[in-house]
Coordinates of C-alpha atoms and ligand atoms in Angstrom, one line a residue:
M13 CA 25.7 -22.0 49.3
S14 CA 28.6 -19.0 49.8
E15 CA 27.3 -16.7 52.0
R16 CA 28.3 -14.2 49.1
D17 CA 26.0 -16.1 46.9
L18 CA 22.8 -13.8 45.4
L19 CA 19.4 -15.7 46.2
M20 CA 17.0 -14.7 43.1
I21 CA 14.4 -17.5 43.6
P22 CA 11.2 -16.4 43.7
G23 CA 11.0 -16.4 47.5
P24 CA 12.6 -16.4 49.6
I25 CA 14.2 -13.3 48.5
Q26 CA 17.5 -11.7 49.3
F27 CA 16.3 -9.6 52.7
D28 CA 17.5 -6.5 53.7
P29 CA 20.1 -6.4 56.7
A30 CA 18.1 -4.1 59.1
V31 CA 15.0 -6.5 58.9
L32 CA 17.3 -9.6 59.6
R33 CA 19.0 -7.4 62.5
A34 CA 15.6 -6.5 64.1
L35 CA 14.6 -10.5 64.3
S36 CA 17.7 -10.8 66.9
A37 CA 16.4 -8.6 69.2
P38 CA 15.4 -10.1 72.8
T39 CA 12.2 -11.4 72.5
L40 CA 9.7 -9.8 74.6
S41 CA 6.6 -11.1 76.2
H42 CA 3.5 -11.2 73.4
T43 CA 1.5 -9.4 76.3
S44 CA 3.8 -6.6 77.1
P45 CA 2.9 -3.0 76.6
E46 CA 5.9 -3.0 74.1
F47 CA 5.5 -5.9 72.2
I48 CA 1.9 -4.6 71.6
E49 CA 2.6 -1.3 70.7
I50 CA 5.0 -3.0 67.8
F51 CA 2.1 -6.0 66.6
G52 CA -0.5 -3.2 66.9
A53 CA 1.3 -0.6 64.6
A54 CA 2.7 -3.7 62.1
L55 CA -1.2 -4.3 61.8
T56 CA -2.0 -1.0 60.5
D57 CA 0.7 -1.0 58.5
V58 CA -0.3 -4.0 56.8
R59 CA -3.7 -2.2 55.8
K60 CA -1.6 0.6 54.2
V61 CA 0.4 -1.9 52.2
F62 CA -2.6 -3.7 50.7
L63 CA -4.1 -0.3 50.0
S64 CA -7.0 -0.9 52.2
D65 CA -9.3 1.9 53.8
D66 CA -11.1 0.0 56.4
G67 CA -10.3 -3.7 55.9
Q68 CA -9.1 -6.1 58.7
P69 CA -5.7 -7.2 58.8
F70 CA -4.7 -10.2 60.0
V71 CA -0.8 -11.3 60.7
I72 CA -0.4 -15.2 61.7
G73 CA 2.6 -17.6 62.5
A74 CA 2.2 -19.7 59.3
T75 CA 3.2 -20.0 55.5
G76 CA 1.4 -18.5 52.6
T77 CA -0.7 -21.7 52.1
F78 CA -2.4 -21.5 55.3
A79 CA -3.2 -17.8 54.4
L80 CA -5.1 -19.1 51.4
E81 CA -7.2 -21.5 53.7
L82 CA -7.5 -19.2 56.2
A83 CA -9.5 -17.1 53.3
I84 CA -11.5 -20.1 52.2
A85 CA -12.2 -22.0 55.6
N86 CA -13.9 -18.7 56.6
L87 CA -15.6 -17.3 53.9
V88 CA -16.7 -20.5 52.3
E89 CA -19.3 -23.3 53.7
P90 CA -20.0 -26.8 52.7
G91 CA -22.3 -26.5 49.7
D92 CA -21.1 -23.0 48.5
S93 CA -19.9 -22.8 45.0
V94 CA -16.4 -21.4 44.3
L95 CA -15.3 -20.4 41.0
V96 CA -11.1 -20.9 40.8
V97 CA -9.8 -18.7 38.3
N98 CA -6.7 -20.9 37.5
T99 CA -3.3 -19.8 36.3
G100 CA -1.1 -22.4 37.1
V101 CA 0.0 -24.6 40.2
F102 CA -0.9 -22.5 42.9
S103 CA -4.1 -21.5 41.6
S104 CA -4.8 -25.3 41.8
R105 CA -4.3 -25.1 45.6
F106 CA -7.2 -22.7 45.9
A107 CA -9.4 -25.7 44.3
K108 CA -8.1 -28.3 46.9
I109 CA -8.5 -26.4 50.1
A110 CA -12.2 -25.3 48.7
G111 CA -12.7 -29.1 47.8
L112 CA -11.8 -30.0 51.4
Q113 CA -14.0 -27.5 52.9
G114 CA -16.9 -29.1 51.0
A115 CA -17.5 -26.6 48.5
E116 CA -18.2 -27.1 44.7
V117 CA -15.8 -25.9 42.7
T118 CA -15.6 -24.8 39.1
E119 CA -12.4 -24.2 37.7
L120 CA -11.4 -21.9 34.9
T121 CA -8.5 -23.2 32.9
A122 CA -6.4 -22.1 30.2
P123 CA -3.5 -23.4 28.6
V124 CA 0.0 -23.3 30.3
G125 CA 1.4 -19.8 30.1
D126 CA -2.0 -18.3 29.5
A127 CA -4.9 -17.2 31.5
P128 CA -9.0 -17.4 31.4
T129 CA -10.1 -14.2 29.9
L130 CA -12.6 -12.1 31.4
E131 CA -15.2 -12.7 29.1
A132 CA -14.8 -16.7 30.1
V133 CA -15.2 -15.3 34.0
E134 CA -18.1 -13.4 33.4
A135 CA -19.9 -16.2 31.4
A136 CA -19.3 -18.8 34.4
L137 CA -20.4 -16.0 36.7
K138 CA -23.7 -15.8 34.6
Q139 CA -24.1 -19.5 34.9
K140 CA -24.6 -20.0 38.4
Q141 CA -24.5 -18.3 41.8
Y142 CA -20.9 -18.5 43.5
K143 CA -20.1 -17.9 46.9
A144 CA -16.5 -16.8 46.1
V145 CA -14.3 -16.4 43.2
T146 CA -10.5 -17.1 43.6
I147 CA -7.4 -15.2 41.6
T148 CA -3.9 -16.1 41.7
Q149 CA -2.7 -12.4 41.3
V150 CA 0.9 -14.0 40.2
D151 CA 1.0 -17.8 39.7
T152 CA 5.0 -18.3 40.7
S153 CA 4.8 -22.0 38.7
T154 CA 3.9 -20.0 35.4
G155 CA 4.9 -16.3 36.0
V156 CA 1.2 -15.4 34.9
L157 CA -0.2 -12.3 36.2
A158 CA -3.9 -12.1 36.4
D159 CA -6.2 -9.2 36.0
V160 CA -7.4 -8.8 39.8
K161 CA -9.1 -5.6 39.3
G162 CA -11.1 -7.0 36.2
I163 CA -11.8 -10.4 37.9
A164 CA -12.8 -8.9 41.1
A165 CA -15.4 -6.2 39.6
L166 CA -16.9 -8.9 37.9
A167 CA -17.2 -10.7 41.0
R168 CA -18.9 -8.1 42.9
K169 CA -21.3 -7.5 40.0
Y170 CA -22.4 -11.1 40.3
G171 CA -22.8 -11.2 44.0
A172 CA -19.4 -13.3 44.5
L173 CA -16.6 -12.5 47.2
S174 CA -13.3 -12.1 45.4
I175 CA -10.1 -13.9 47.1
V176 CA -6.7 -13.1 46.0
D177 CA -3.8 -15.0 46.3
G178 CA -1.2 -12.3 46.6
V179 CA 1.9 -14.7 47.8
C180 CA 4.1 -13.5 44.7
A181 CA 2.6 -10.2 44.2
T182 CA 1.7 -8.1 47.4
A183 CA 3.8 -5.1 48.1
G184 CA 5.4 -5.8 44.3
E185 CA 2.6 -5.8 41.8
E186 CA 0.1 -3.0 41.6
F187 CA -2.7 -3.8 44.3
R188 CA -5.5 -1.7 45.4
Q189 CA -7.8 -3.5 47.9
S190 CA -10.5 -0.9 48.5
V191 CA -10.5 0.6 45.0
W192 CA -10.6 -2.6 43.4
G193 CA -13.2 -3.9 45.8
V194 CA -11.4 -7.4 46.7
D195 CA -12.7 -8.8 49.4
A196 CA -9.8 -10.9 50.7
C197 CA -6.3 -10.8 49.8
V198 CA -3.7 -13.1 51.7
T199 CA 0.1 -13.4 51.5
A200 CA 3.3 -14.5 52.8
S201 CA 6.0 -12.8 54.2
Q202 CA 9.2 -14.1 52.4
K203 CA 8.7 -12.6 49.2
A204 CA 8.0 -8.9 48.0
I205 CA 6.7 -8.4 52.1
G206 CA 10.5 -8.7 52.2
V207 CA 10.6 -10.9 56.0
P208 CA 12.0 -14.7 56.2
P209 CA 9.5 -17.3 55.9
G210 CA 6.7 -17.9 58.3
L211 CA 4.2 -15.6 58.7
A212 CA 1.0 -15.2 57.1
L213 CA -0.7 -11.9 56.1
A214 CA -4.1 -11.0 54.9
V215 CA -6.7 -8.3 54.8
F216 CA -10.6 -8.7 54.4
S217 CA -13.1 -6.3 53.5
K218 CA -16.0 -5.5 55.5
Q219 CA -18.1 -7.7 53.4
A220 CA -15.8 -10.6 53.7
I221 CA -15.9 -10.1 57.6
A222 CA -19.7 -9.6 56.8
A223 CA -20.1 -13.0 55.0
F224 CA -18.4 -14.6 58.1
E225 CA -20.7 -13.3 60.5
A226 CA -23.7 -14.7 58.6
R227 CA -22.2 -18.0 58.4
K228 CA -24.8 -20.9 59.0
S229 CA -22.3 -23.5 59.9
P230 CA -18.9 -23.7 62.2
V231 CA -15.6 -22.7 60.8
R232 CA -14.0 -26.2 60.2
S233 CA -10.7 -25.6 61.1
Y234 CA -9.7 -24.7 64.7
Y235 CA -6.3 -22.6 63.9
A236 CA -7.8 -20.7 60.9
D237 CA -11.0 -19.9 62.5
F238 CA -11.7 -16.1 62.6
G239 CA -13.9 -16.6 65.8
E240 CA -10.8 -17.0 67.3
W241 CA -8.3 -14.6 65.6
L242 CA -10.8 -11.8 65.1
P243 CA -10.8 -10.5 68.9
I244 CA -6.9 -10.8 68.9
M245 CA -6.4 -8.8 65.8
R246 CA -8.7 -6.3 67.0
A247 CA -7.1 -6.1 70.3
Y248 CA -3.5 -5.6 69.1
E249 CA -4.6 -2.7 66.8
D250 CA -6.4 -1.2 70.0
R251 CA -3.1 -1.8 72.2
K252 CA -4.9 -4.2 74.1
P253 CA -3.2 -7.6 75.5
A254 CA -5.0 -10.9 74.2
Y255 CA -3.7 -14.5 73.5
F256 CA -4.9 -17.2 71.3
G257 CA -2.1 -18.7 69.9
T258 CA 1.2 -17.5 70.8
P259 CA 2.8 -14.6 68.1
P260 CA 6.2 -15.1 66.6
V261 CA 7.4 -12.3 68.5
N262 CA 10.5 -11.6 66.7
M263 CA 9.1 -12.2 63.4
I264 CA 7.0 -9.8 64.2
Y265 CA 10.0 -7.3 64.9
G266 CA 11.3 -8.1 61.2
L267 CA 7.7 -7.4 60.0
R268 CA 7.7 -4.1 61.4
E269 CA 10.8 -3.0 60.1
S270 CA 10.0 -3.9 56.6
L271 CA 6.7 -2.6 56.4
R272 CA 8.3 0.8 57.7
Q273 CA 10.8 0.4 54.7
I274 CA 7.9 -0.3 52.5
L275 CA 5.9 2.6 53.5
A276 CA 9.2 4.8 53.4
E277 CA 9.5 4.0 49.9
G278 CA 5.7 4.3 48.9
M279 CA 3.4 2.4 47.3
E280 CA 3.2 4.0 44.1
A281 CA 7.1 4.3 43.7
R282 CA 7.5 0.8 44.7
F283 CA 4.8 -0.7 41.8
A284 CA 6.9 1.8 39.4
R285 CA 10.3 0.2 41.0
Q286 CA 8.7 -3.2 40.2
V287 CA 7.7 -2.2 36.9
K288 CA 11.3 -1.0 35.9
T289 CA 12.7 -3.9 37.2
A290 CA 10.6 -6.6 35.0
A291 CA 11.4 -4.3 32.3
A292 CA 15.0 -4.5 32.4
F293 CA 14.9 -8.3 32.6
R294 CA 12.1 -8.6 29.7
A295 CA 15.1 -6.4 27.8
A296 CA 17.7 -8.7 28.4
W297 CA 15.7 -12.0 27.6
R298 CA 14.8 -10.3 24.4
A299 CA 18.2 -9.2 23.6
L300 CA 19.4 -12.9 24.6
G301 CA 16.9 -14.3 22.2
L302 CA 15.5 -16.2 25.1
K303 CA 11.3 -16.8 25.4
V304 CA 9.0 -16.7 28.5
V305 CA 6.4 -18.7 29.5
P306 CA 3.5 -16.0 29.8
A307 CA 1.9 -16.0 26.4
R308 CA 1.4 -12.2 26.6
E309 CA 3.3 -9.0 28.0
S310 CA 0.0 -8.0 29.2
I311 CA -0.2 -11.1 31.3
T312 CA 3.4 -11.4 32.5
A313 CA 4.5 -11.0 36.1
H314 CA 6.5 -8.1 37.2
T315 CA 8.0 -9.8 40.2
L316 CA 9.4 -12.9 38.5
S317 CA 10.5 -14.1 35.2
A318 CA 9.6 -17.6 34.0
V319 CA 12.1 -18.2 30.9
L320 CA 12.1 -20.8 28.6
F321 CA 15.7 -22.7 27.9
P322 CA 16.7 -22.1 24.7
A323 CA 17.2 -25.1 22.0
G324 CA 20.1 -26.9 23.0
V325 CA 20.4 -25.9 26.7
D326 CA 18.6 -27.9 29.6
A327 CA 18.1 -27.4 33.1
S328 CA 21.6 -28.1 34.2
L329 CA 22.0 -24.1 33.2
V330 CA 20.4 -23.5 36.7
V331 CA 23.5 -25.2 37.9
K332 CA 25.9 -23.4 36.0
V333 CA 24.4 -20.2 37.0
K334 CA 24.6 -21.4 40.9
A335 CA 28.6 -21.7 40.1
E336 CA 28.6 -17.9 38.9
G337 CA 27.6 -17.1 42.6
V338 CA 23.4 -16.6 41.7
I339 CA 20.9 -18.7 42.7
L340 CA 17.8 -19.4 40.5
A341 CA 14.5 -21.8 40.5
G342 CA 14.1 -24.5 38.1
G343 CA 10.7 -24.9 36.7
L344 CA 7.5 -25.7 38.5
H345 CA 4.8 -26.6 36.5
P346 CA 3.9 -30.4 35.9
A347 CA 3.2 -29.9 32.1
N348 CA 6.8 -28.3 31.4
R349 CA 8.7 -28.1 34.2
A350 CA 12.2 -29.0 32.5
A351 CA 11.5 -26.5 30.0
Y352 CA 12.3 -23.1 31.6
F353 CA 13.9 -21.8 34.9
R354 CA 12.4 -18.8 37.2
V355 CA 14.1 -15.6 38.4
G356 CA 12.8 -13.8 41.3
H357 CA 12.9 -9.8 41.4
M358 CA 10.9 -8.5 43.9
G359 CA 11.3 -6.6 47.0
T360 CA 15.0 -5.8 47.7
C361 CA 16.0 -6.6 44.1
N362 CA 18.3 -3.7 43.1
A363 CA 20.1 -2.5 39.7
G364 CA 23.5 -4.2 41.2
D365 CA 21.2 -7.8 41.6
I366 CA 19.5 -7.2 38.3
L367 CA 22.9 -6.9 36.3
T368 CA 24.8 -9.4 38.4
T369 CA 22.3 -12.0 37.6
I370 CA 21.7 -11.3 33.7
G371 CA 25.7 -11.6 33.8
A372 CA 25.7 -14.8 35.8
V373 CA 22.8 -16.2 33.5
E374 CA 25.2 -14.9 30.3
R375 CA 28.5 -16.8 31.6
A376 CA 26.2 -19.9 32.1
L377 CA 24.7 -19.9 28.5
L378 CA 28.4 -19.3 27.4
A379 CA 29.3 -22.2 29.1
A380 CA 26.4 -24.3 28.0
G381 CA 27.5 -23.6 23.8
Y382 CA 24.6 -21.3 23.5
K383 CA 25.3 -18.8 20.5
F384 CA 24.5 -15.1 21.3
D385 CA 26.4 -11.9 21.5
V386 CA 28.1 -11.6 24.7
G387 CA 27.1 -8.5 26.7
A388 CA 23.5 -8.0 24.9
G389 CA 21.5 -9.1 28.0
L390 CA 23.6 -6.8 30.2
A391 CA 23.6 -3.8 27.6
A392 CA 19.8 -4.0 26.9
A393 CA 18.9 -4.2 30.8
Q394 CA 21.0 -0.8 31.4
R395 CA 18.5 1.3 29.6
P396 CA 15.3 0.6 31.4
L397 CA 17.4 1.1 34.7
V398 CA 17.8 4.7 33.9
G399 CA 16.0 7.4 35.4
Ligands
LIG425 N1 0.6 -19.3 46.3 C1 1.8 -18.5 45.6 C2 1.5 -17.7 44.6 C3 3.3 -19.2 46.1 O1 4.3 -18.5 45.2 C4 3.4 -19.7 47.2 C5 5.0 -20.3 47.5 N2 5.3 -20.4 46.4 C6 2.2 -20.2 47.8 C7 1.0 -19.9 47.6 C8 2.3 -20.9 48.8 O2 3.0 -20.3 50.1 P1 3.8 -21.1 51.2 O3 5.2 -21.7 50.4 O4 4.4 -19.8 51.9 O5 2.9 -22.1 51.9

């Protein structure tokens, strides 16, 4: 990979230079007043990015998978029932983790590229009492966008906690934790949050914390236990020293800078920019005669595109695009992974990156012998980017 290559996979993304510079500042003591101030402010900003009024933020050195485990291990007890709304490979992780935590798991599935309907979710919730419903806001394996607002409302109606995987969504896709009544939203640093891999982020509602406090059995994980982490997160926000596991000090510098940038842009402006970015890519795929994995526009993610190879073109297209200086990802879902490629377009992704990517895909399609009107994708992408 050349340092001039453009990284357009669905995480890690291309990071802002100021975030990368922040990482390299001298490492402070994790209990120094200077670091406590940085971490405390970052926690408060996490709450703002999730549009939560009074939720409890967590930032822990770990990956997104741990963030899923953090939610399940603390909110679900052995014997509890968990409903997994499955839209792809990452939804299945929730099922696996909940099963390991001793839960009785029911998975609502749909064909690859589709999502279970709200009617199906409600029918399942009517059948038995679930402790929690898991939702993958964007399943990165399929590019399917779940109706978090609708499913979270149903979960609340039937007395279940809603747990959202926002790893490929938070700080990109519209998400309003308090207004939508979501109990847990978890994410990781390397996607729309805009910080290199290594941080798990989460915000839990008051109801979620109450459910943890009402547990009858101990949390079956040492590193994930709220009993250990809650006093730490509260202490940092109260600007007091505390220790459980050494926080990744330099990563928190990067997070502080990225959250500052996100909030300076503003959440509404950011959601709107994400929609505009997706509109440009969608217009380009259409103009090039390419179809996407998600079954309908209403369930298509804005943070990434999962695009089917046209007839006569195979997965070597991704290698050809790389030769043009843009790094894309292949398919991920075991059912059809050789049939599509994925383009991440969240966070710092700007108009230049969009056009560079579409231009590289066009040149690679040309090299693959695909017949299309050269420049049509680029021309189609321009219009949504104006204004
Ligand atoms: N959930 C989703 C939707 C993801 O896209 C990913 C990572 N691609 C994960 C969970 C797991 O995150 P991590 O790789 O940071 O463990």
